[in-house]
mmCIF file of C-alpha atoms in Angstrom:
data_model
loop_
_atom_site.group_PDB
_atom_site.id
_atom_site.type_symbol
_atom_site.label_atom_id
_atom_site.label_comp_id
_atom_site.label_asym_id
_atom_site.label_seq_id
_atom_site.Cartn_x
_atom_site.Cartn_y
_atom_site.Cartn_z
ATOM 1 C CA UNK A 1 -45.491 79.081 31.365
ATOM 2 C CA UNK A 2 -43.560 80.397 28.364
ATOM 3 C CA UNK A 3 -41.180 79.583 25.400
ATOM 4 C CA UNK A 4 -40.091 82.241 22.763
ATOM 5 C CA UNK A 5 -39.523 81.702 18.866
ATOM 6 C CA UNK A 6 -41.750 79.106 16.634
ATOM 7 C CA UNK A 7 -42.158 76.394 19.524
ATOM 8 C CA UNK A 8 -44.715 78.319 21.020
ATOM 9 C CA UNK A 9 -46.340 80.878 19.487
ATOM 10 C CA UNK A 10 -48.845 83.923 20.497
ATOM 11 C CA UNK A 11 -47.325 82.699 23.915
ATOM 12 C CA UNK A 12 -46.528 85.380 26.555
ATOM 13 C CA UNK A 13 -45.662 86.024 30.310
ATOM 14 C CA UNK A 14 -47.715 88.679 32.058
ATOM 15 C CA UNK A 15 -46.617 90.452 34.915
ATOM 16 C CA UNK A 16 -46.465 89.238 38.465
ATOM 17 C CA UNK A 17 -49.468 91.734 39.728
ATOM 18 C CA UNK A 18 -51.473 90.097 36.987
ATOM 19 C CA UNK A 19 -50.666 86.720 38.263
ATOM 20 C CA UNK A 20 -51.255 88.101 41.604
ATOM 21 C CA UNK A 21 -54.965 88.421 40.843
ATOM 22 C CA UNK A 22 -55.833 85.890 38.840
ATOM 23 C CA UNK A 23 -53.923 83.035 41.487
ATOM 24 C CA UNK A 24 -53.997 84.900 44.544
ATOM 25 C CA UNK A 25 -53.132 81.456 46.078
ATOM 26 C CA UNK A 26 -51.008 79.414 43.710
ATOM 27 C CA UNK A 27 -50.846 76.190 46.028
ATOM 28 C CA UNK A 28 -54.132 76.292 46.497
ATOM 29 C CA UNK A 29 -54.150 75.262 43.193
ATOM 30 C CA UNK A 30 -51.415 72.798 42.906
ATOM 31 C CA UNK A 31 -53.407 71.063 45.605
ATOM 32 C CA UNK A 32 -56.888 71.411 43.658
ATOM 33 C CA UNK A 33 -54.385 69.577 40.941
ATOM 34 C CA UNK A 34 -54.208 66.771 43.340
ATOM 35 C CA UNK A 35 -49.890 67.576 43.748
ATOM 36 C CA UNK A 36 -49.266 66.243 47.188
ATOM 37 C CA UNK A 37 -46.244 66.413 49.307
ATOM 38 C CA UNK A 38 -44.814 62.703 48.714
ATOM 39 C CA UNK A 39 -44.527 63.527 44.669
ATOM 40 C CA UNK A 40 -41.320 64.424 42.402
ATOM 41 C CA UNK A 41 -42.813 67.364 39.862
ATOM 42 C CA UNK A 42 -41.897 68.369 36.173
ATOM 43 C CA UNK A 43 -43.238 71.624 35.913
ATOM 44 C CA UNK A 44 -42.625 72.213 32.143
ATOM 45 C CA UNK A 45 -42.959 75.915 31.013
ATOM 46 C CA UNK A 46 -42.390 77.301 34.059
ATOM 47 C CA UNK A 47 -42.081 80.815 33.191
ATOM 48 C CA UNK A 48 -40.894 83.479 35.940
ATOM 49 C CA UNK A 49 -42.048 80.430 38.512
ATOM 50 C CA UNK A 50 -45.450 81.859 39.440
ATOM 51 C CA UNK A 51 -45.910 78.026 40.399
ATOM 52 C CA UNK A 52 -42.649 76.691 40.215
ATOM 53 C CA UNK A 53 -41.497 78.012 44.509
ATOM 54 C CA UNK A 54 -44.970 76.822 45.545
ATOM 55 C CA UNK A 55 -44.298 73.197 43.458
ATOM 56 C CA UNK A 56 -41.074 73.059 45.480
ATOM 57 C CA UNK A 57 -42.521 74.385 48.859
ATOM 58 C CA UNK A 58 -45.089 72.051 48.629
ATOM 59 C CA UNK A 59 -43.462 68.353 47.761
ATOM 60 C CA UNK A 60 -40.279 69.565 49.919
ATOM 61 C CA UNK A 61 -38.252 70.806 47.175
ATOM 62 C CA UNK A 62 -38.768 67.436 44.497
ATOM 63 C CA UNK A 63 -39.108 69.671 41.378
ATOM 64 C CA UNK A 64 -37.731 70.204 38.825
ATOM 65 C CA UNK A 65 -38.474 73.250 36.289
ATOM 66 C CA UNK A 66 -37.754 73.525 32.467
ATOM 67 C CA UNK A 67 -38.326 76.509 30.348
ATOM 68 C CA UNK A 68 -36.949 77.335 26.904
ATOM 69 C CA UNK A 69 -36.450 81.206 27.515
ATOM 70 C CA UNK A 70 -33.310 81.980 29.863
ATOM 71 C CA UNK A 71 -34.649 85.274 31.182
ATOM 72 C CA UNK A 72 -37.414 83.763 32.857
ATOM 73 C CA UNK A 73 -35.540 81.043 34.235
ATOM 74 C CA UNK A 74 -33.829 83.265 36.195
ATOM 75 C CA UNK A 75 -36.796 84.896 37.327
ATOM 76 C CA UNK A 76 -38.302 81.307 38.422
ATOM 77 C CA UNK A 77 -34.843 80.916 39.914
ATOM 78 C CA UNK A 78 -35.108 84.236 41.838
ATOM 79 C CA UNK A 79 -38.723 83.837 42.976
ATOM 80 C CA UNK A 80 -38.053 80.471 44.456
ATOM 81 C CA UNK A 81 -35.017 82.173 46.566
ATOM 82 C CA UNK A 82 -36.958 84.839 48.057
ATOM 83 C CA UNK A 83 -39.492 82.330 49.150
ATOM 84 C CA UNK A 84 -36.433 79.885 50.554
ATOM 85 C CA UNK A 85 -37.480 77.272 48.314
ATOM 86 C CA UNK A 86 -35.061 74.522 46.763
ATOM 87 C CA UNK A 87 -35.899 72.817 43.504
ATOM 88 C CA UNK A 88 -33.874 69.526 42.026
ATOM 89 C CA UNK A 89 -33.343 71.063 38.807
ATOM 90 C CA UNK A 90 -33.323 74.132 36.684
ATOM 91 C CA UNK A 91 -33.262 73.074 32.624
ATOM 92 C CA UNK A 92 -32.814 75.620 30.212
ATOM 93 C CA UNK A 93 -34.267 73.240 26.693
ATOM 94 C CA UNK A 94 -36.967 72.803 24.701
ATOM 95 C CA UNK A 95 -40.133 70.669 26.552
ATOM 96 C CA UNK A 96 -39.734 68.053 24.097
ATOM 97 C CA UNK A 97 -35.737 67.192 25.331
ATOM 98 C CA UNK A 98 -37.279 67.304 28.946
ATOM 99 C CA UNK A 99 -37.191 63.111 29.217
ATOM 100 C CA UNK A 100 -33.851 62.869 27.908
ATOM 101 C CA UNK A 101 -32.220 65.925 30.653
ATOM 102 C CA UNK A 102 -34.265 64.578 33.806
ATOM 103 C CA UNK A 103 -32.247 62.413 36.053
ATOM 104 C CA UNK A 104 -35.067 60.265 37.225
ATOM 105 C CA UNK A 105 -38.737 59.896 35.953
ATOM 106 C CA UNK A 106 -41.455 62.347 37.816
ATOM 107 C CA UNK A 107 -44.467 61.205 39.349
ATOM 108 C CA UNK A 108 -45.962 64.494 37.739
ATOM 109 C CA UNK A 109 -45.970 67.213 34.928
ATOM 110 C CA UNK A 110 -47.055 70.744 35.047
ATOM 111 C CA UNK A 111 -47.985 73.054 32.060
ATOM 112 C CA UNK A 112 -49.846 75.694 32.963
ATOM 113 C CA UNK A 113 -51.050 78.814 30.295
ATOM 114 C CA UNK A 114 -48.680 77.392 27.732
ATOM 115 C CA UNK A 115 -50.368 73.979 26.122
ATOM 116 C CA UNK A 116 -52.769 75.976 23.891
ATOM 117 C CA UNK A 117 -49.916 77.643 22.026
ATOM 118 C CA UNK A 118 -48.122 74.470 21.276
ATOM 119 C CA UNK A 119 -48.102 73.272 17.545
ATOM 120 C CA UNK A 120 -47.637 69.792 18.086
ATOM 121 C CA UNK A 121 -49.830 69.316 20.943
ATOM 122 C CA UNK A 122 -50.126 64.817 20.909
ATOM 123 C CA UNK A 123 -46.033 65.618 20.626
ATOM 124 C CA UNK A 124 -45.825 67.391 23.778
ATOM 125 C CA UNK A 125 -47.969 64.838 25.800
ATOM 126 C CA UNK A 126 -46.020 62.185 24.542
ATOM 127 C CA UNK A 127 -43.016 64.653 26.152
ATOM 128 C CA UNK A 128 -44.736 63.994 28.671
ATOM 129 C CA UNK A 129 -45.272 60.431 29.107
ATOM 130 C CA UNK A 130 -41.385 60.121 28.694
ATOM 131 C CA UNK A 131 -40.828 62.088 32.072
ATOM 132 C CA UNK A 132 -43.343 59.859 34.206
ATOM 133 C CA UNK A 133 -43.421 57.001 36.173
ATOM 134 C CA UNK A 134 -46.076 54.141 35.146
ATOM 135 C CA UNK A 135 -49.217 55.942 36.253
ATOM 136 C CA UNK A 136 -47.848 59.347 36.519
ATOM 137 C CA UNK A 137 -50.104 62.453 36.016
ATOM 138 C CA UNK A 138 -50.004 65.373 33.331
ATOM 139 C CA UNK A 139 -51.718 68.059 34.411
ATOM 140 C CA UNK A 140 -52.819 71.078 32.088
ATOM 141 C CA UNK A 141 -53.822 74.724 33.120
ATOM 142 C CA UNK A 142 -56.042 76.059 30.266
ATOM 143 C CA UNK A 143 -57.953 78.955 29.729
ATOM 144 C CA UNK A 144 -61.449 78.257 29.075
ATOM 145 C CA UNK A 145 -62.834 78.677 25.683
ATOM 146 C CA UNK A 146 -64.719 81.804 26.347
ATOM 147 C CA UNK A 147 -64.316 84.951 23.781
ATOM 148 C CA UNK A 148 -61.412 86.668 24.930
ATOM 149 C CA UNK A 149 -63.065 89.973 25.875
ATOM 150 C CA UNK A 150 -64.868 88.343 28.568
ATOM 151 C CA UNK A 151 -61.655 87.318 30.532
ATOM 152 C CA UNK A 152 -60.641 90.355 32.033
ATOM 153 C CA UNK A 153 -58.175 90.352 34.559
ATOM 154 C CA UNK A 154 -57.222 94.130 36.597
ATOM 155 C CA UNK A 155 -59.555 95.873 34.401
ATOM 156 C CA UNK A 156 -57.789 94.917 30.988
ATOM 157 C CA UNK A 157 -59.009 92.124 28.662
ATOM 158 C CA UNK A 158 -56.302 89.371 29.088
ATOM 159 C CA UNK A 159 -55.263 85.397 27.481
ATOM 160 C CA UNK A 160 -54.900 83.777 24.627
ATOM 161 C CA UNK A 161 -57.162 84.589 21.392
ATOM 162 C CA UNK A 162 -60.692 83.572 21.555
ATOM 163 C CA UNK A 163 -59.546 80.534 18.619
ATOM 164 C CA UNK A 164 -56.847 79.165 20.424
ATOM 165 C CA UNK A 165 -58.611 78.342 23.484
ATOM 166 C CA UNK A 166 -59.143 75.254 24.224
ATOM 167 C CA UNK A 167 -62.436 73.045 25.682
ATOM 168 C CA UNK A 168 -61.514 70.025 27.568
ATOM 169 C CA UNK A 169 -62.866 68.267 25.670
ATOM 170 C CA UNK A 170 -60.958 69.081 22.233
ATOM 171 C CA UNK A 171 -57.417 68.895 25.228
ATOM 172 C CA UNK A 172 -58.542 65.564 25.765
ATOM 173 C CA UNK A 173 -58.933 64.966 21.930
ATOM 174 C CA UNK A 174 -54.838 65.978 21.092
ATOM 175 C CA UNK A 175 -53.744 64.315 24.914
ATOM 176 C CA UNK A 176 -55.168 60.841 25.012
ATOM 177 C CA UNK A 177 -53.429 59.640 22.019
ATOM 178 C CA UNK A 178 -50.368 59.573 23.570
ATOM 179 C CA UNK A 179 -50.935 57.374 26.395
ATOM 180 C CA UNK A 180 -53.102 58.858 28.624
ATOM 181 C CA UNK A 181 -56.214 58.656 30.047
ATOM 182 C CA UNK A 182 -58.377 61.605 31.340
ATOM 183 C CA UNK A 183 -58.448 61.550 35.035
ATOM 184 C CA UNK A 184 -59.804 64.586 36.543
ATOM 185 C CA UNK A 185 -61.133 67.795 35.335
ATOM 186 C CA UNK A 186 -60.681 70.728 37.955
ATOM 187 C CA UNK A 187 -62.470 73.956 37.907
ATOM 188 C CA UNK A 188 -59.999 76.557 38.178
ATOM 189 C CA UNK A 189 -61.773 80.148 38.694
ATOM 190 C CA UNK A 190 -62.631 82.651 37.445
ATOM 191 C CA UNK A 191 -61.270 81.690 34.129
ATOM 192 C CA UNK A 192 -59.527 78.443 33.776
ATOM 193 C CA UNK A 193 -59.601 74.286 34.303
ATOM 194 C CA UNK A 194 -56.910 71.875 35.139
ATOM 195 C CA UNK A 195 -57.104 68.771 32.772
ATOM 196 C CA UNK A 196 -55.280 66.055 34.859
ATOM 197 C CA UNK A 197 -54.749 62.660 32.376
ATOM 198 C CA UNK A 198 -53.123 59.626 33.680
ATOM 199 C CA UNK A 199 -50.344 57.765 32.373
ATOM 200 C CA UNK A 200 -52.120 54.530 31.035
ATOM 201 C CA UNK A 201 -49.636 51.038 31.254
#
């Protein structure tokens, strides 16, 4: 859920409380995401692993995790220890190398509070499509496009700028170009969606 330099810009990784109380249940929402136990998982971005031990805990340890920034590799790392979990992988690279370092293809990818920093957002998703199996999913956290000072989150105003937020519809606009096709939207309180697209043949 972060990178660091030009890749992804105005892109940051809050603190754990603050993910505490906006996902107070983080596989609750994997499984809102449709994830289920019998998948292998790219979660790309994975930050300090806020989903990344749930991911693994969840499909019996088929993940893999990718993040650009070292530092909070090691924190998804350490997270996913303290809750015993095991993960396939850990890739320190850019998202867009992700298809050429995974050993197999993935049944699913995993951005979550990253994709609306991303420059070259149809580049990503075609990232993307290179990691999955034919019909594979890519699913997208976003923040809704509300004005930031309504998304508060322990009293302070949190997210992304009010003009980099993203509808679903303008996600599916930059995401369907490169192969996919929209296959679930998932309501993601208080303040987000999941955009899952399919991998079209």
């Amino acid at each position: 859920m972060t990178a660091t330099g030009d890749i992804f810009p105005a892109t940051g990784m809050p603190d754990r409380d603050w993910w505490q109380a906006l996902w107070p249940d983080p596989a609750a929402v994997l499984k809102a995401l449709g994830v289920a136990p019998d998948m292998t998982v790219l979660d790309l971005c994975c930050g300090d692993g806020w989903f990344t031990a749930p991911l693994a805990l969840l499909t019996g340890g088929r993940v893999f995790a990718l993040d650009l920034d070292p530092v909070m590799l090691e924190a998804a790392r350490a997270e996913a220890d303290r809750t015993g979990a095991t993960v396939l992988g850990w890739l320190e690279a850019d998202a867009r190398e992700a298809a050429r370092l995974l050993p197999q293809r993935v049944d699913y990818v995993l951005i979550a509070n990253t994709f609306h920093g991303v420059p070259d957002q149809t580049g990503l998703a075609k990232a993307a499509a290179a990691c999955l199996q034919p019909g594979g999913r890519f699913a997208i956290v976003n923040w809704h496009a509300l004005p930031r000072e309504e998304t508060t989150v322990l009293g302070q105003v949190r997210g992304p700028k009010s003009e980099m937020r993203m509808t679903p519809d303008a996600t599916r606009a930059v995401v369907e170009p490169a192969g996919f096709q929209l296959h679930e939207l998932v309501e993601l309180p208080p303040y987000h969606y999941g955009a899952v697209f399919r991998l079209q043949p």
